[in-house]
PDB file of N, CA and C in Angstrom:
ATOM      1  N   MET A   6     -81.663-170.612-172.618  1.00  0.00           N
ATOM      2  CA  MET A   6     -82.333-171.147-171.446  1.00  0.00           C
ATOM      3  C   MET A   6     -83.780-171.544-171.781  1.00  0.00           C
ATOM      4  N   GLY A   7     -84.418-170.718-172.617  1.00  0.00           N
ATOM      5  CA  GLY A   7     -85.795-171.010-173.003  1.00  0.00           C
ATOM      6  C   GLY A   7     -85.898-172.290-173.814  1.00  0.00           C
ATOM      7  N   ALA A   8     -84.913-172.515-174.692  1.00  0.00           N
ATOM      8  CA  ALA A   8     -84.914-173.735-175.504  1.00  0.00           C
ATOM      9  C   ALA A   8     -84.747-174.966-174.621  1.00  0.00           C
ATOM     10  N   MET A   9     -83.936-174.848-173.592  1.00  0.00           N
ATOM     11  CA  MET A   9     -83.730-175.975-172.671  1.00  0.00           C
ATOM     12  C   MET A   9     -85.025-176.288-171.914  1.00  0.00           C
ATOM     13  N   ALA A  10     -85.722-175.265-171.474  1.00  0.00           N
ATOM     14  CA  ALA A  10     -86.992-175.470-170.779  1.00  0.00           C
ATOM     15  C   ALA A  10     -88.017-176.115-171.704  1.00  0.00           C
ATOM     16  N   LEU A  11     -88.046-175.671-172.953  1.00  0.00           N
ATOM     17  CA  LEU A  11     -88.958-176.253-173.928  1.00  0.00           C
ATOM     18  C   LEU A  11     -88.618-177.719-174.185  1.00  0.00           C
ATOM     19  N   ALA A  12     -87.335-178.035-174.290  1.00  0.00           N
ATOM     20  CA  ALA A  12     -86.911-179.418-174.512  1.00  0.00           C
ATOM     21  C   ALA A  12     -87.279-180.305-173.328  1.00  0.00           C
ATOM     22  N   ILE A  13     -87.056-179.824-172.132  1.00  0.00           N
ATOM     23  CA  ILE A  13     -87.392-180.603-170.931  1.00  0.00           C
ATOM     24  C   ILE A  13     -88.900-180.821-170.848  1.00  0.00           C
ATOM     25  N   GLY A  14     -89.667-179.777-171.130  1.00  0.00           N
ATOM     26  CA  GLY A  14     -91.123-179.907-171.122  1.00  0.00           C
ATOM     27  C   GLY A  14     -91.619-180.895-172.162  1.00  0.00           C
ATOM     28  N   THR A  15     -91.005-180.870-173.338  1.00  0.00           N
ATOM     29  CA  THR A  15     -91.394-181.785-174.401  1.00  0.00           C
ATOM     30  C   THR A  15     -91.134-183.231-173.994  1.00  0.00           C
ATOM     31  N   PHE A  16     -89.957-183.498-173.462  1.00  0.00           N
ATOM     32  CA  PHE A  16     -89.647-184.861-173.025  1.00  0.00           C
ATOM     33  C   PHE A  16     -90.518-185.284-171.847  1.00  0.00           C
ATOM     34  N   ALA A  17     -90.859-184.343-170.979  1.00  0.00           N
ATOM     35  CA  ALA A  17     -91.744-184.669-169.857  1.00  0.00           C
ATOM     36  C   ALA A  17     -93.116-185.112-170.362  1.00  0.00           C
ATOM     37  N   PHE A  18     -93.635-184.419-171.363  1.00  0.00           N
ATOM     38  CA  PHE A  18     -94.919-184.816-171.944  1.00  0.00           C
ATOM     39  C   PHE A  18     -94.819-186.181-172.615  1.00  0.00           C
ATOM     40  N   ARG A  19     -93.716-186.414-173.300  1.00  0.00           N
ATOM     41  CA  ARG A  19     -93.547-187.702-173.989  1.00  0.00           C
ATOM     42  C   ARG A  19     -93.484-188.856-172.997  1.00  0.00           C
ATOM     43  N   PHE A  20     -92.812-188.666-171.875  1.00  0.00           N
ATOM     44  CA  PHE A  20     -92.716-189.736-170.887  1.00  0.00           C
ATOM     45  C   PHE A  20     -93.979-189.867-170.047  1.00  0.00           C
ATOM     46  N   ALA A  21     -94.714-188.785-169.887  1.00  0.00           N
ATOM     47  CA  ALA A  21     -95.942-188.825-169.097  1.00  0.00           C
ATOM     48  C   ALA A  21     -97.020-189.657-169.775  1.00  0.00           C
ATOM     49  N   GLY A  22     -97.042-189.643-171.105  1.00  0.00           N
ATOM     50  CA  GLY A  22     -98.061-190.399-171.836  1.00  0.00           C
ATOM     51  C   GLY A  22     -98.100-191.870-171.469  1.00  0.00           C
ATOM     52  N   PRO A  23     -97.012-192.601-171.669  1.00  0.00           N
ATOM     53  CA  PRO A  23     -97.024-194.030-171.306  1.00  0.00           C
ATOM     54  C   PRO A  23     -97.216-194.275-169.807  1.00  0.00           C
ATOM     55  N   LEU A  24     -96.703-193.381-168.968  1.00  0.00           N
ATOM     56  CA  LEU A  24     -96.830-193.577-167.526  1.00  0.00           C
ATOM     57  C   LEU A  24     -98.268-193.400-167.055  1.00  0.00           C
ATOM     58  N   LEU A  25     -98.986-192.460-167.659  1.00  0.00           N
ATOM     59  CA  LEU A  25    -100.350-192.166-167.227  1.00  0.00           C
ATOM     60  C   LEU A  25    -101.407-192.943-168.012  1.00  0.00           C
ATOM     61  N   ARG A  26    -101.003-193.673-169.025  1.00  0.00           N
ATOM     62  CA  ARG A  26    -101.955-194.379-169.877  1.00  0.00           C
ATOM     63  C   ARG A  26    -102.830-195.344-169.086  1.00  0.00           C
ATOM     64  N   SER A  27    -102.245-196.036-168.137  1.00  0.00           N
ATOM     65  CA  SER A  27    -103.020-197.002-167.362  1.00  0.00           C
ATOM     66  C   SER A  27    -103.841-196.338-166.253  1.00  0.00           C
ATOM     67  N   ARG A  28    -103.498-195.132-165.884  1.00  0.00           N
ATOM     68  CA  ARG A  28    -104.209-194.441-164.797  1.00  0.00           C
ATOM     69  C   ARG A  28    -105.373-193.587-165.273  1.00  0.00           C
ATOM     70  N   VAL A  29    -105.274-193.062-166.476  1.00  0.00           N
ATOM     71  CA  VAL A  29    -106.294-192.161-166.989  1.00  0.00           C
ATOM     72  C   VAL A  29    -107.148-192.915-167.998  1.00  0.00           C
ATOM     73  N   LYS A  30    -108.447-192.895-167.788  1.00  0.00           N
ATOM     74  CA  LYS A  30    -109.383-193.541-168.707  1.00  0.00           C
ATOM     75  C   LYS A  30    -110.041-192.471-169.577  1.00  0.00           C
ATOM     76  N   ILE A  31    -109.933-192.662-170.874  1.00  0.00           N
ATOM     77  CA  ILE A  31    -110.533-191.733-171.825  1.00  0.00           C
ATOM     78  C   ILE A  31    -111.650-192.467-172.538  1.00  0.00           C
ATOM     79  N   SER A  32    -112.793-191.823-172.604  1.00  0.00           N
ATOM     80  CA  SER A  32    -113.943-192.473-173.222  1.00  0.00           C
ATOM     81  C   SER A  32    -113.733-192.625-174.727  1.00  0.00           C
ATOM     82  N   PRO A  33    -114.360-193.629-175.330  1.00  0.00           N
ATOM     83  CA  PRO A  33    -114.239-193.799-176.783  1.00  0.00           C
ATOM     84  C   PRO A  33    -114.741-192.574-177.550  1.00  0.00           C
ATOM     85  N   ARG A  34    -115.750-191.899-177.019  1.00  0.00           N
ATOM     86  CA  ARG A  34    -116.259-190.691-177.675  1.00  0.00           C
ATOM     87  C   ARG A  34    -115.196-189.597-177.694  1.00  0.00           C
ATOM     88  N   THR A  35    -114.461-189.430-176.606  1.00  0.00           N
ATOM     89  CA  THR A  35    -113.405-188.426-176.547  1.00  0.00           C
ATOM     90  C   THR A  35    -112.283-188.768-177.521  1.00  0.00           C
ATOM     91  N   VAL A  36    -111.921-190.040-177.591  1.00  0.00           N
ATOM     92  CA  VAL A  36    -110.889-190.466-178.531  1.00  0.00           C
ATOM     93  C   VAL A  36    -111.319-190.143-179.959  1.00  0.00           C
ATOM     94  N   ARG A  37    -112.566-190.439-180.278  1.00  0.00           N
ATOM     95  CA  ARG A  37    -113.084-190.167-181.625  1.00  0.00           C
ATOM     96  C   ARG A  37    -113.081-188.664-181.929  1.00  0.00           C
ATOM     97  N   LEU A  38    -113.484-187.845-180.953  1.00  0.00           N
ATOM     98  CA  LEU A  38    -113.479-186.392-181.144  1.00  0.00           C
ATOM     99  C   LEU A  38    -112.061-185.857-181.342  1.00  0.00           C
ATOM    100  N   LEU A  39    -111.092-186.406-180.630  1.00  0.00           N
ATOM    101  CA  LEU A  39    -109.707-185.983-180.806  1.00  0.00           C
ATOM    102  C   LEU A  39    -109.175-186.375-182.183  1.00  0.00           C
ATOM    103  N   GLU A  40    -109.574-187.544-182.672  1.00  0.00           N
ATOM    104  CA  GLU A  40    -109.174-187.952-184.015  1.00  0.00           C
ATOM    105  C   GLU A  40    -109.753-187.007-185.064  1.00  0.00           C
ATOM    106  N   ILE A  41    -111.017-186.657-184.909  1.00  0.00           N
ATOM    107  CA  ILE A  41    -111.660-185.727-185.841  1.00  0.00           C
ATOM    108  C   ILE A  41    -110.996-184.355-185.753  1.00  0.00           C
ATOM    109  N   ALA A  42    -110.690-183.911-184.542  1.00  0.00           N
ATOM    110  CA  ALA A  42    -110.059-182.602-184.354  1.00  0.00           C
ATOM    111  C   ALA A  42    -108.699-182.548-185.037  1.00  0.00           C
ATOM    112  N   SER A  43    -107.942-183.635-184.990  1.00  0.00           N
ATOM    113  CA  SER A  43    -106.630-183.626-185.645  1.00  0.00           C
ATOM    114  C   SER A  43    -106.778-183.524-187.160  1.00  0.00           C
ATOM    115  N   VAL A  44    -107.774-184.180-187.724  1.00  0.00           N
ATOM    116  CA  VAL A  44    -108.009-184.085-189.170  1.00  0.00           C
ATOM    117  C   VAL A  44    -108.432-182.667-189.545  1.00  0.00           C
ATOM    118  N   VAL A  45    -109.297-182.076-188.750  1.00  0.00           N
ATOM    119  CA  VAL A  45    -109.740-180.701-189.013  1.00  0.00           C
ATOM    120  C   VAL A  45    -108.558-179.740-188.927  1.00  0.00           C
ATOM    121  N   LEU A  46    -107.710-179.917-187.940  1.00  0.00           N
ATOM    122  CA  LEU A  46    -106.544-179.050-187.782  1.00  0.00           C
ATOM    123  C   LEU A  46    -105.598-179.164-188.971  1.00  0.00           C
ATOM    124  N   LEU A  47    -105.316-180.381-189.417  1.00  0.00           N
ATOM    125  CA  LEU A  47    -104.427-180.562-190.563  1.00  0.00           C
ATOM    126  C   LEU A  47    -105.045-180.019-191.851  1.00  0.00           C
ATOM    127  N   THR A  48    -106.357-180.166-191.997  1.00  0.00           N
ATOM    128  CA  THR A  48    -107.036-179.615-193.167  1.00  0.00           C
ATOM    129  C   THR A  48    -106.960-178.091-193.160  1.00  0.00           C
ATOM    130  N   ALA A  49    -107.184-177.488-192.011  1.00  0.00           N
ATOM    131  CA  ALA A  49    -107.087-176.031-191.893  1.00  0.00           C
ATOM    132  C   ALA A  49    -105.677-175.556-192.214  1.00  0.00           C
ATOM    133  N   LEU A  50    -104.677-176.300-191.775  1.00  0.00           N
ATOM    134  CA  LEU A  50    -103.291-175.946-192.077  1.00  0.00           C
ATOM    135  C   LEU A  50    -103.031-176.012-193.581  1.00  0.00           C
ATOM    136  N   ALA A  51    -103.539-177.047-194.231  1.00  0.00           N
ATOM    137  CA  ALA A  51    -103.358-177.176-195.679  1.00  0.00           C
ATOM    138  C   ALA A  51    -104.056-176.045-196.420  1.00  0.00           C
ATOM    139  N   VAL A  52    -105.251-175.693-195.996  1.00  0.00           N
ATOM    140  CA  VAL A  52    -106.004-174.630-196.669  1.00  0.00           C
ATOM    141  C   VAL A  52    -105.318-173.284-196.486  1.00  0.00           C
ATOM    142  N   THR A  53    -104.845-172.990-195.289  1.00  0.00           N
ATOM    143  CA  THR A  53    -104.176-171.706-195.081  1.00  0.00           C
ATOM    144  C   THR A  53    -102.849-171.645-195.811  1.00  0.00           C
ATOM    145  N   THR A  54    -102.205-172.772-196.020  1.00  0.00           N
ATOM    146  CA  THR A  54    -100.969-172.794-196.790  1.00  0.00           C
ATOM    147  C   THR A  54    -101.237-172.488-198.260  1.00  0.00           C
ATOM    148  N   LEU A  55    -102.409-172.863-198.738  1.00  0.00           N
ATOM    149  CA  LEU A  55    -102.762-172.612-200.139  1.00  0.00           C
ATOM    150  C   LEU A  55    -103.027-171.141-200.428  1.00  0.00           C
ATOM    151  N   MET A  56    -103.405-170.375-199.421  1.00  0.00           N
ATOM    152  CA  MET A  56    -103.766-168.973-199.625  1.00  0.00           C
ATOM    153  C   MET A  56    -102.522-168.098-199.690  1.00  0.00           C
ATOM    154  N   PRO A  57    -102.514-167.115-200.602  1.00  0.00           N
ATOM    155  CA  PRO A  57    -101.368-166.205-200.655  1.00  0.00           C
ATOM    156  C   PRO A  57    -101.328-165.326-199.412  1.00  0.00           C
ATOM    157  N   SER A  58    -100.131-165.013-198.965  1.00  0.00           N
ATOM    158  CA  SER A  58    -100.000-164.194-197.758  1.00  0.00           C
ATOM    159  C   SER A  58     -99.328-162.870-198.111  1.00  0.00           C
ATOM    160  N   GLY A  59     -99.561-161.883-197.278  1.00  0.00           N
ATOM    161  CA  GLY A  59     -98.994-160.567-197.536  1.00  0.00           C
ATOM    162  C   GLY A  59     -99.581-159.983-198.800  1.00  0.00           C
ATOM    163  N   GLY A  60     -98.783-159.361-199.590  1.00  0.00           N
ATOM    164  CA  GLY A  60     -99.240-158.804-200.852  1.00  0.00           C
ATOM    165  C   GLY A  60     -98.781-159.645-202.031  1.00  0.00           C
ATOM    166  N   SER A  61     -98.391-160.885-201.740  1.00  0.00           N
ATOM    167  CA  SER A  61     -97.810-161.705-202.801  1.00  0.00           C
ATOM    168  C   SER A  61     -98.851-162.155-203.809  1.00  0.00           C
ATOM    169  N   GLN A  62     -98.373-162.423-204.998  1.00  0.00           N
ATOM    170  CA  GLN A  62     -99.230-162.893-206.068  1.00  0.00           C
ATOM    171  C   GLN A  62     -99.573-164.358-205.840  1.00  0.00           C
ATOM    172  N   PHE A  63    -100.729-164.733-206.337  1.00  0.00           N
ATOM    173  CA  PHE A  63    -101.128-166.134-206.235  1.00  0.00           C
ATOM    174  C   PHE A  63    -100.374-166.937-207.279  1.00  0.00           C
ATOM    175  N   GLY A  64     -99.707-167.980-206.849  1.00  0.00           N
ATOM    176  CA  GLY A  64     -98.977-168.842-207.768  1.00  0.00           C
ATOM    177  C   GLY A  64     -99.529-170.263-207.704  1.00  0.00           C
ATOM    178  N   TRP A  65     -99.146-171.058-208.660  1.00  0.00           N
ATOM    179  CA  TRP A  65     -99.664-172.427-208.728  1.00  0.00           C
ATOM    180  C   TRP A  65     -98.703-173.457-208.152  1.00  0.00           C
ATOM    181  N   ALA A  66     -97.439-173.119-207.974  1.00  0.00           N
ATOM    182  CA  ALA A  66     -96.457-174.096-207.506  1.00  0.00           C
ATOM    183  C   ALA A  66     -96.743-174.538-206.070  1.00  0.00           C
ATOM    184  N   LEU A  67     -96.954-173.589-205.187  1.00  0.00           N
ATOM    185  CA  LEU A  67     -97.191-173.937-203.780  1.00  0.00           C
ATOM    186  C   LEU A  67     -98.489-174.721-203.587  1.00  0.00           C
ATOM    187  N   PRO A  68     -99.614-174.276-204.154  1.00  0.00           N
ATOM    188  CA  PRO A  68    -100.833-175.089-204.013  1.00  0.00           C
ATOM    189  C   PRO A  68    -100.686-176.490-204.608  1.00  0.00           C
ATOM    190  N   ALA A  69     -99.951-176.606-205.704  1.00  0.00           N
ATOM    191  CA  ALA A  69     -99.746-177.937-206.294  1.00  0.00           C
ATOM    192  C   ALA A  69     -98.962-178.831-205.337  1.00  0.00           C
ATOM    193  N   GLY A  70     -97.929-178.278-204.709  1.00  0.00           N
ATOM    194  CA  GLY A  70     -97.158-179.046-203.732  1.00  0.00           C
ATOM    195  C   GLY A  70     -97.994-179.462-202.533  1.00  0.00           C
ATOM    196  N   VAL A  71     -98.823-178.537-202.060  1.00  0.00           N
ATOM    197  CA  VAL A  71     -99.693-178.849-200.919  1.00  0.00           C
ATOM    198  C   VAL A  71    -100.712-179.925-201.293  1.00  0.00           C
ATOM    199  N   LEU A  72    -101.269-179.834-202.496  1.00  0.00           N
ATOM    200  CA  LEU A  72    -102.238-180.842-202.924  1.00  0.00           C
ATOM    201  C   LEU A  72    -101.594-182.216-203.081  1.00  0.00           C
ATOM    202  N   VAL A  73    -100.362-182.249-203.582  1.00  0.00           N
ATOM    203  CA  VAL A  73     -99.641-183.525-203.669  1.00  0.00           C
ATOM    204  C   VAL A  73     -99.428-184.093-202.264  1.00  0.00           C
ATOM    205  N   ALA A  74     -99.019-183.233-201.340  1.00  0.00           N
ATOM    206  CA  ALA A  74     -98.813-183.680-199.963  1.00  0.00           C
ATOM    207  C   ALA A  74    -100.117-184.174-199.346  1.00  0.00           C
ATOM    208  N   ALA A  75    -101.203-183.454-199.585  1.00  0.00           N
ATOM    209  CA  ALA A  75    -102.495-183.874-199.026  1.00  0.00           C
ATOM    210  C   ALA A  75    -102.931-185.217-199.606  1.00  0.00           C
ATOM    211  N   GLY A  76    -102.718-185.408-200.905  1.00  0.00           N
ATOM    212  CA  GLY A  76    -103.083-186.682-201.524  1.00  0.00           C
ATOM    213  C   GLY A  76    -102.271-187.842-200.986  1.00  0.00           C
ATOM    214  N   LEU A  77    -100.972-187.616-200.822  1.00  0.00           N
ATOM    215  CA  LEU A  77    -100.127-188.682-200.277  1.00  0.00           C
ATOM    216  C   LEU A  77    -100.454-188.965-198.812  1.00  0.00           C
ATOM    217  N   ALA A  78    -100.744-187.911-198.064  1.00  0.00           N
ATOM    218  CA  ALA A  78    -101.126-188.114-196.664  1.00  0.00           C
ATOM    219  C   ALA A  78    -102.442-188.872-196.580  1.00  0.00           C
ATOM    220  N   TRP A  79    -103.355-188.572-197.499  1.00  0.00           N
ATOM    221  CA  TRP A  79    -104.647-189.274-197.541  1.00  0.00           C
ATOM    222  C   TRP A  79    -104.442-190.769-197.780  1.00  0.00           C
ATOM    223  N   LYS A  80    -103.448-191.085-198.614  1.00  0.00           N
ATOM    224  CA  LYS A  80    -103.129-192.484-198.924  1.00  0.00           C
ATOM    225  C   LYS A  80    -102.219-193.112-197.865  1.00  0.00           C
ATOM    226  N   ARG A  81    -101.944-192.350-196.813  1.00  0.00           N
ATOM    227  CA  ARG A  81    -101.139-192.810-195.677  1.00  0.00           C
ATOM    228  C   ARG A  81     -99.693-193.140-196.057  1.00  0.00           C
ATOM    229  N   ALA A  82     -99.132-192.309-196.905  1.00  0.00           N
ATOM    230  CA  ALA A  82     -97.719-192.452-197.250  1.00  0.00           C
ATOM    231  C   ALA A  82     -96.877-192.007-196.049  1.00  0.00           C
ATOM    232  N   PRO A  83     -95.654-192.504-195.936  1.00  0.00           N
ATOM    233  CA  PRO A  83     -94.779-192.061-194.831  1.00  0.00           C
ATOM    234  C   PRO A  83     -94.546-190.552-194.887  1.00  0.00           C
ATOM    235  N   LEU A  84     -94.378-189.960-193.725  1.00  0.00           N
ATOM    236  CA  LEU A  84     -94.242-188.505-193.624  1.00  0.00           C
ATOM    237  C   LEU A  84     -93.080-187.987-194.461  1.00  0.00           C
ATOM    238  N   LEU A  85     -91.966-188.673-194.456  1.00  0.00           N
ATOM    239  CA  LEU A  85     -90.815-188.238-195.234  1.00  0.00           C
ATOM    240  C   LEU A  85     -91.137-188.209-196.725  1.00  0.00           C
ATOM    241  N   VAL A  86     -91.878-189.197-197.200  1.00  0.00           N
ATOM    242  CA  VAL A  86     -92.285-189.239-198.609  1.00  0.00           C
ATOM    243  C   VAL A  86     -93.214-188.068-198.922  1.00  0.00           C
ATOM    244  N   VAL A  87     -94.131-187.775-198.019  1.00  0.00           N
ATOM    245  CA  VAL A  87     -95.076-186.664-198.211  1.00  0.00           C
ATOM    246  C   VAL A  87     -94.321-185.338-198.323  1.00  0.00           C
ATOM    247  N   ILE A  88     -93.422-185.095-197.404  1.00  0.00           N
ATOM    248  CA  ILE A  88     -92.690-183.822-197.374  1.00  0.00           C
ATOM    249  C   ILE A  88     -91.787-183.683-198.586  1.00  0.00           C
ATOM    250  N   LEU A  89     -91.030-184.731-198.886  1.00  0.00           N
ATOM    251  CA  LEU A  89     -90.118-184.649-200.032  1.00  0.00           C
ATOM    252  C   LEU A  89     -90.866-184.515-201.351  1.00  0.00           C
ATOM    253  N   SER A  90     -91.975-185.207-201.493  1.00  0.00           N
ATOM    254  CA  SER A  90     -92.762-185.117-202.727  1.00  0.00           C
ATOM    255  C   SER A  90     -93.317-183.712-202.920  1.00  0.00           C
ATOM    256  N   ALA A  91     -93.833-183.130-201.857  1.00  0.00           N
ATOM    257  CA  ALA A  91     -94.359-181.763-201.945  1.00  0.00           C
ATOM    258  C   ALA A  91     -93.247-180.788-202.303  1.00  0.00           C
ATOM    259  N   ALA A  92     -92.088-180.950-201.706  1.00  0.00           N
ATOM    260  CA  ALA A  92     -90.963-180.053-201.992  1.00  0.00           C
ATOM    261  C   ALA A  92     -90.493-180.213-203.434  1.00  0.00           C
ATOM    262  N   VAL A  93     -90.416-181.451-203.917  1.00  0.00           N
ATOM    263  CA  VAL A  93     -89.965-181.696-205.293  1.00  0.00           C
ATOM    264  C   VAL A  93     -90.953-181.120-206.301  1.00  0.00           C
ATOM    265  N   VAL A  94     -92.247-181.306-206.065  1.00  0.00           N
ATOM    266  CA  VAL A  94     -93.259-180.771-206.984  1.00  0.00           C
ATOM    267  C   VAL A  94     -93.200-179.246-207.008  1.00  0.00           C
ATOM    268  N   THR A  95     -93.154-178.629-205.837  1.00  0.00           N
ATOM    269  CA  THR A  95     -93.115-177.169-205.765  1.00  0.00           C
ATOM    270  C   THR A  95     -91.845-176.623-206.419  1.00  0.00           C
ATOM    271  N   ALA A  96     -90.700-177.193-206.075  1.00  0.00           N
ATOM    272  CA  ALA A  96     -89.440-176.726-206.654  1.00  0.00           C
ATOM    273  C   ALA A  96     -89.384-176.992-208.151  1.00  0.00           C
ATOM    274  N   GLY A  97     -89.901-178.126-208.566  1.00  0.00           N
ATOM    275  CA  GLY A  97     -89.897-178.445-209.996  1.00  0.00           C
ATOM    276  C   GLY A  97     -90.729-177.475-210.806  1.00  0.00           C
ATOM    277  N   LEU A  98     -91.912-177.170-210.319  1.00  0.00           N
ATOM    278  CA  LEU A  98     -92.765-176.208-211.013  1.00  0.00           C
ATOM    279  C   LEU A  98     -92.123-174.828-211.064  1.00  0.00           C
ATOM    280  N   ARG A  99     -91.499-174.429-209.955  1.00  0.00           N
ATOM    281  CA  ARG A  99     -90.834-173.127-209.940  1.00  0.00           C
ATOM    282  C   ARG A  99     -89.622-173.113-210.870  1.00  0.00           C
ATOM    283  N   ALA A 100     -88.939-174.251-210.989  1.00  0.00           N
ATOM    284  CA  ALA A 100     -87.787-174.326-211.904  1.00  0.00           C
ATOM    285  C   ALA A 100     -88.227-174.169-213.354  1.00  0.00           C
ATOM    286  N   PHE A 101     -89.444-174.622-213.659  1.00  0.00           N
ATOM    287  CA  PHE A 101     -89.990-174.482-215.015  1.00  0.00           C
ATOM    288  C   PHE A 101     -90.681-173.139-215.224  1.00  0.00           C
ATOM    289  N   GLY A 102     -90.592-172.265-214.235  1.00  0.00           N
ATOM    290  CA  GLY A 102     -91.156-170.925-214.386  1.00  0.00           C
ATOM    291  C   GLY A 102     -92.590-170.772-213.952  1.00  0.00           C
ATOM    292  N   ILE A 103     -93.157-171.809-213.365  1.00  0.00           N
ATOM    293  CA  ILE A 103     -94.530-171.731-212.869  1.00  0.00           C
ATOM    294  C   ILE A 103     -94.462-171.387-211.388  1.00  0.00           C
ATOM    295  N   HIS A 104     -94.794-170.161-211.094  1.00  0.00           N
ATOM    296  CA  HIS A 104     -94.728-169.726-209.704  1.00  0.00           C
ATOM    297  C   HIS A 104     -96.107-169.685-209.185  1.00  0.00           C
TER     298      HIS A 104
END
């Protein structure tokens, strides 16, 4: 039941955007701040992904995959290319024994 409510809410937000676009005016400054906030959020996500969690040892495979993904995202590669490239780099390094 919770998943259904989440799905309905998600679609409601998606449909509300185009419907309210002409009614709600957002200042250019607010748009710019939201763009900056999204970059900061994604950067924070990348940095926290690089850090070891729990008591695990620091390895080089995961940070290398994240850095490849960040570089491709910086170059505006398609999301699927970014995700697959990061996964291939991480898995490849781990297959060669670099954890």
